Amino acid sequence: MGGAISLLAVNFIVAQIFVAAFLIISVKSRSGRAAAWCAAGFGVASLSAICEAVLPFTPMPRLFAVGAFANVLAGFCLLRIGLGVFYSVPAKPPVLASFFIGSVIVDLFIYDLPRGTLLHAFFYQMPFFLIQAWSAAAIIRSRRRSYADGILLCMLALSALYFLVKIYAAVAAGSGATAADYLQSPFALISQALGAMLIVGTGVAMLGVVVKDVVDEARASSEIDALSGLCNRRGFSSRVAPLLRDLSDHDVGTLILADIDRFKLVNDTFGHHTGDEVIREFSHILADVMPHRAVAARVGGEEFAIFLPRVGLADARVVANGIRSELAVKRINGLPEGVAVTASFGVSAVAAGELLDAAMRRADNSLYAAKAGGRNRVECAEPPIRVIASADYHRSGKYRPT
């Protein structure tokens, strides 16, 4: 019995570590609700260790035996809620509550059945199998397919399989004549040892998924401009790079650079608060007008960039003129009636295999020409010369124009 009690203590301590970890994440991440449910799940499930440890010494073994069953199952149900929140595949509360209550009632009914029989083992272990399989199904139904999600799915599937195997193991190894005898049975030691490994494995996998989400959130935040809500220069480069790689010799992309005219004068005359409002309104226009899959960014104080994949120069010019027209008639808070804000645009085609910096330089030259030509206008650069892979590409990994 000492070995089983020791493993119960280990399981309890490990569960508390996961409770603390998920609680910390719950206040540090946008996945806070999901992490809080997971913390509650591990906390409630860990109470079963206390119930099982008390079983051999209590005059009310039925209460603590059913309590151990109910705590584990309730913990798994809470984890299912947390996974549902995280993966946007929620479990219906009435269905989950009915499943839990029905399972506890069944456990009460089978309490007096002979232990170590197939009938008792089947009805005791089946609810655990079903809830773990239900949780695994939530991941399958979601659209997330990262390695971390795959590992968690495997751990939940193994956990479900473990409870199926326990049906046979309880009969083959013997789980004691009564609930109080359980801790002295060979089955208890095996069950607690395997259970400890699965708790650690599943808990680590859940933490991995949530921590990955925290890291992705931090990375995304570092690539977003807080004022405009658009990408910053770093975010623009990272999002445009794969789109450039997708271009073939028959495809083109287009880059638009935009600069708000006389923005310093707006700041100096009407204040930085109004200047910020101009930036926000222009960003909203970009988000509304730009086509699907386009990437927009604020790459400087009043300078913006838009990449349009598989859009030709003529169509990109139409898009730029649409943005220019929208801004010119936009009523902006903080500006007097009749005061309009305008912007100038430089447009450049991007060839397959071309580096983004080269296209940026051409678009910037066109933008300068638009400014010099009177502002509030769109200028297009000459199409780029065809870019092919040279011998230098195999050494440096970069393309060189010919």
Tab-separated table of C-alpha atoms in Angstrom, residues 52-248:
chain	number	residue	atom	x	y	z
A	52	GLU	CA	-8.176	7.445	-2.443
A	53	ALA	CA	-5.596	7.936	0.316
A	54	VAL	CA	-8.368	8.209	2.921
A	55	LEU	CA	-10.257	5.131	1.645
A	56	PRO	CA	-8.516	2.424	3.772
A	57	PHE	CA	-9.050	4.368	6.988
A	58	THR	CA	-12.578	5.775	6.752
A	59	PRO	CA	-15.821	4.207	8.017
A	60	MET	CA	-17.527	5.670	4.891
A	61	PRO	CA	-15.639	4.100	1.998
A	62	ARG	CA	-18.539	4.541	-0.456
A	63	LEU	CA	-18.442	8.324	-0.046
A	64	PHE	CA	-14.720	8.596	-0.703
A	65	ALA	CA	-14.673	5.993	-3.480
A	66	VAL	CA	-17.419	7.772	-5.404
A	67	GLY	CA	-15.753	11.091	-4.527
A	68	ALA	CA	-12.468	9.927	-6.107
A	69	PHE	CA	-14.340	8.884	-9.266
A	70	ALA	CA	-16.317	12.135	-9.403
A	71	ASN	CA	-13.266	14.352	-8.860
A	72	VAL	CA	-11.276	12.759	-11.692
A	73	LEU	CA	-14.228	12.883	-14.060
A	74	ALA	CA	-15.076	16.473	-13.085
A	75	GLY	CA	-11.458	17.472	-13.666
A	76	PHE	CA	-11.521	15.908	-17.130
A	77	CYS	CA	-14.797	17.698	-17.894
A	78	LEU	CA	-13.241	21.030	-16.886
A	79	LEU	CA	-10.258	20.289	-19.110
A	80	ARG	CA	-12.685	19.596	-21.951
A	81	ILE	CA	-14.228	23.025	-21.371
A	82	GLY	CA	-10.779	24.628	-21.387
A	83	LEU	CA	-9.780	22.865	-24.594
A	84	GLY	CA	-13.107	23.852	-26.115
A	85	VAL	CA	-12.405	27.508	-25.337
A	86	PHE	CA	-8.859	27.288	-26.662
A	87	TYR	CA	-9.736	25.438	-29.864
A	88	SER	CA	-13.076	27.218	-30.395
A	89	VAL	CA	-14.903	23.873	-30.269
A	90	PRO	CA	-17.052	24.359	-27.149
A	91	ALA	CA	-18.852	21.525	-25.405
A	92	LYS	CA	-22.526	22.171	-24.745
A	93	PRO	CA	-22.846	22.680	-20.952
A	94	PRO	CA	-26.138	20.747	-20.621
A	95	VAL	CA	-24.648	17.764	-22.463
A	96	LEU	CA	-21.446	17.857	-20.397
A	97	ALA	CA	-23.390	18.219	-17.132
A	98	SER	CA	-25.725	15.355	-18.060
A	99	PHE	CA	-22.752	13.177	-18.943
A	100	PHE	CA	-21.087	13.897	-15.587
A	101	ILE	CA	-24.199	13.395	-13.455
A	102	GLY	CA	-25.169	10.232	-15.335
A	103	SER	CA	-21.689	8.771	-14.928
A	104	VAL	CA	-21.646	9.441	-11.158
A	105	ILE	CA	-25.081	7.826	-10.797
A	106	VAL	CA	-23.848	4.756	-12.675
A	107	ASP	CA	-20.808	4.596	-10.383
A	108	LEU	CA	-23.103	4.638	-7.361
A	109	PHE	CA	-25.114	1.763	-8.817
A	110	ILE	CA	-22.079	-0.401	-9.573
A	111	TYR	CA	-20.386	0.248	-6.228
A	112	ASP	CA	-21.635	-3.000	-4.706
A	113	LEU	CA	-20.834	-5.109	-7.752
A	114	PRO	CA	-17.901	-7.514	-7.315
A	115	ARG	CA	-14.674	-5.712	-8.142
A	116	GLY	CA	-12.279	-7.186	-10.626
A	117	THR	CA	-15.182	-8.208	-12.852
A	118	LEU	CA	-15.620	-7.124	-16.438
A	119	LEU	CA	-19.025	-5.574	-15.729
A	120	HIS	CA	-17.731	-3.326	-12.948
A	121	ALA	CA	-14.523	-2.394	-14.779
A	122	PHE	CA	-16.401	-1.543	-17.975
A	123	PHE	CA	-18.876	0.859	-16.406
A	124	TYR	CA	-16.198	2.389	-14.148
A	125	GLN	CA	-13.612	3.106	-16.851
A	126	MET	CA	-15.872	3.924	-19.809
A	127	PRO	CA	-16.740	7.523	-18.728
A	128	PHE	CA	-13.019	8.349	-18.540
A	129	PHE	CA	-12.453	6.901	-21.989
A	130	LEU	CA	-15.363	8.893	-23.412
A	131	ILE	CA	-14.329	12.254	-21.949
A	132	GLN	CA	-10.725	11.874	-23.114
A	133	ALA	CA	-11.876	10.814	-26.573
A	134	TRP	CA	-14.256	13.807	-26.562
A	135	SER	CA	-11.360	16.135	-25.769
A	136	ALA	CA	-9.238	14.599	-28.528
A	137	ALA	CA	-12.137	15.077	-30.948
A	138	ALA	CA	-12.180	18.805	-30.129
A	139	ILE	CA	-8.617	19.121	-31.455
A	140	ILE	CA	-9.460	17.117	-34.565
A	141	ARG	CA	-12.479	19.335	-35.266
A	142	SER	CA	-10.449	22.518	-34.861
A	143	ARG	CA	-8.379	23.967	-37.669
A	144	ARG	CA	-5.163	24.055	-35.700
A	145	ARG	CA	-2.513	21.676	-37.004
A	146	SER	CA	0.775	22.630	-35.357
A	147	TYR	CA	3.196	20.069	-33.948
A	148	ALA	CA	2.163	21.079	-30.433
A	149	ASP	CA	-1.481	20.373	-31.257
A	150	GLY	CA	-0.493	17.008	-32.727
A	151	ILE	CA	1.420	16.038	-29.581
A	152	LEU	CA	-1.524	16.982	-27.353
A	153	LEU	CA	-3.884	15.010	-29.603
A	154	CYS	CA	-1.624	11.960	-29.286
A	155	MET	CA	-1.471	12.279	-25.493
A	156	LEU	CA	-5.261	12.526	-25.205
A	157	ALA	CA	-5.671	9.548	-27.528
A	158	LEU	CA	-3.178	7.550	-25.438
A	159	SER	CA	-5.034	8.556	-22.294
A	160	ALA	CA	-8.338	7.377	-23.792
A	161	LEU	CA	-6.696	4.092	-24.824
A	162	TYR	CA	-5.240	3.739	-21.316
A	163	PHE	CA	-8.721	3.739	-19.790
A	164	LEU	CA	-9.884	1.130	-22.292
A	165	VAL	CA	-6.914	-1.087	-21.404
A	166	LYS	CA	-7.684	-0.599	-17.704
A	167	ILE	CA	-10.973	-2.460	-18.222
A	168	TYR	CA	-9.030	-5.596	-19.041
A	169	ALA	CA	-6.190	-4.851	-16.591
A	170	ALA	CA	-8.582	-4.478	-13.651
A	171	VAL	CA	-9.853	-7.994	-14.338
A	172	ALA	CA	-6.485	-9.562	-15.176
A	173	ALA	CA	-4.412	-7.992	-12.372
A	174	GLY	CA	-7.145	-7.775	-9.739
A	175	SER	CA	-8.299	-4.483	-8.238
A	176	GLY	CA	-9.259	-5.686	-4.785
A	177	ALA	CA	-12.502	-7.088	-3.425
A	178	THR	CA	-13.673	-3.689	-2.159
A	179	ALA	CA	-12.869	-0.040	-2.785
A	180	ALA	CA	-10.839	0.047	0.427
A	181	ASP	CA	-8.751	-2.912	-0.784
A	182	TYR	CA	-7.845	-1.119	-4.011
A	183	LEU	CA	-4.636	0.471	-2.695
A	184	GLN	CA	-3.322	-2.952	-1.626
A	185	SER	CA	-3.917	-4.541	-5.026
A	186	PRO	CA	-1.237	-5.009	-7.720
A	187	PHE	CA	-3.515	-3.116	-10.061
A	188	ALA	CA	-3.305	0.035	-7.918
A	189	LEU	CA	0.467	0.341	-8.236
A	190	ILE	CA	0.402	-0.193	-12.007
A	191	SER	CA	-2.554	2.142	-12.455
A	192	GLN	CA	-1.071	4.955	-10.383
A	193	ALA	CA	2.330	4.693	-12.103
A	194	LEU	CA	0.880	4.814	-15.607
A	195	GLY	CA	-1.571	7.496	-14.515
A	196	ALA	CA	1.301	9.638	-13.228
A	197	MET	CA	3.098	9.394	-16.577
A	198	LEU	CA	-0.038	10.310	-18.487
A	199	ILE	CA	-0.783	13.235	-16.169
A	200	VAL	CA	2.700	14.615	-16.739
A	201	GLY	CA	2.645	13.943	-20.483
A	202	THR	CA	-0.811	15.424	-21.055
A	203	GLY	CA	-0.140	18.371	-18.755
A	204	VAL	CA	3.146	19.192	-20.488
A	205	ALA	CA	1.455	18.876	-23.892
A	206	MET	CA	-1.323	21.257	-22.800
A	207	LEU	CA	1.230	23.696	-21.451
A	208	GLY	CA	3.163	23.434	-24.714
A	209	VAL	CA	0.088	24.331	-26.753
A	210	VAL	CA	-0.806	27.287	-24.539
A	211	VAL	CA	2.790	28.551	-24.263
A	212	LYS	CA	3.132	28.346	-28.046
A	213	ASP	CA	0.043	30.534	-28.279
A	214	VAL	CA	1.636	33.011	-25.851
A	215	VAL	CA	4.831	33.089	-27.927
A	216	ASP	CA	2.869	33.522	-31.178
A	217	GLU	CA	0.888	36.321	-29.553
A	218	ALA	CA	4.074	38.082	-28.444
A	219	ARG	CA	5.614	37.678	-31.899
A	220	ALA	CA	2.475	39.045	-33.557
A	221	SER	CA	2.410	41.992	-31.144
A	222	SER	CA	6.015	42.805	-32.006
A	223	GLU	CA	5.048	43.016	-35.692
A	224	ILE	CA	1.970	45.228	-35.280
A	225	ASP	CA	1.994	49.023	-35.129
A	226	ALA	CA	-0.007	50.037	-32.061
A	227	LEU	CA	-1.386	53.299	-33.457
A	228	SER	CA	-2.573	52.132	-36.872
A	229	GLY	CA	-3.288	48.479	-36.116
A	230	LEU	CA	-1.408	47.594	-39.315
A	231	CYS	CA	1.878	45.739	-39.608
A	232	ASN	CA	5.064	47.577	-38.781
A	233	ARG	CA	8.080	47.365	-41.101
A	234	ARG	CA	9.247	44.087	-39.573
A	235	GLY	CA	5.783	42.552	-39.795
A	236	PHE	CA	5.407	43.737	-43.381
A	237	SER	CA	8.647	42.080	-44.440
A	238	SER	CA	7.839	38.781	-42.724
A	239	ARG	CA	4.346	38.598	-44.247
A	240	VAL	CA	5.359	39.672	-47.743
A	241	ALA	CA	8.340	37.298	-47.984
A	242	PRO	CA	6.251	34.102	-48.460
A	243	LEU	CA	3.975	35.910	-50.934
A	244	LEU	CA	7.020	36.876	-53.004
A	245	ARG	CA	8.215	33.268	-52.991
A	246	ASP	CA	4.848	32.175	-54.358
A	247	LEU	CA	5.156	34.407	-57.434
A	248	SER	CA	6.024	32.590	-60.649
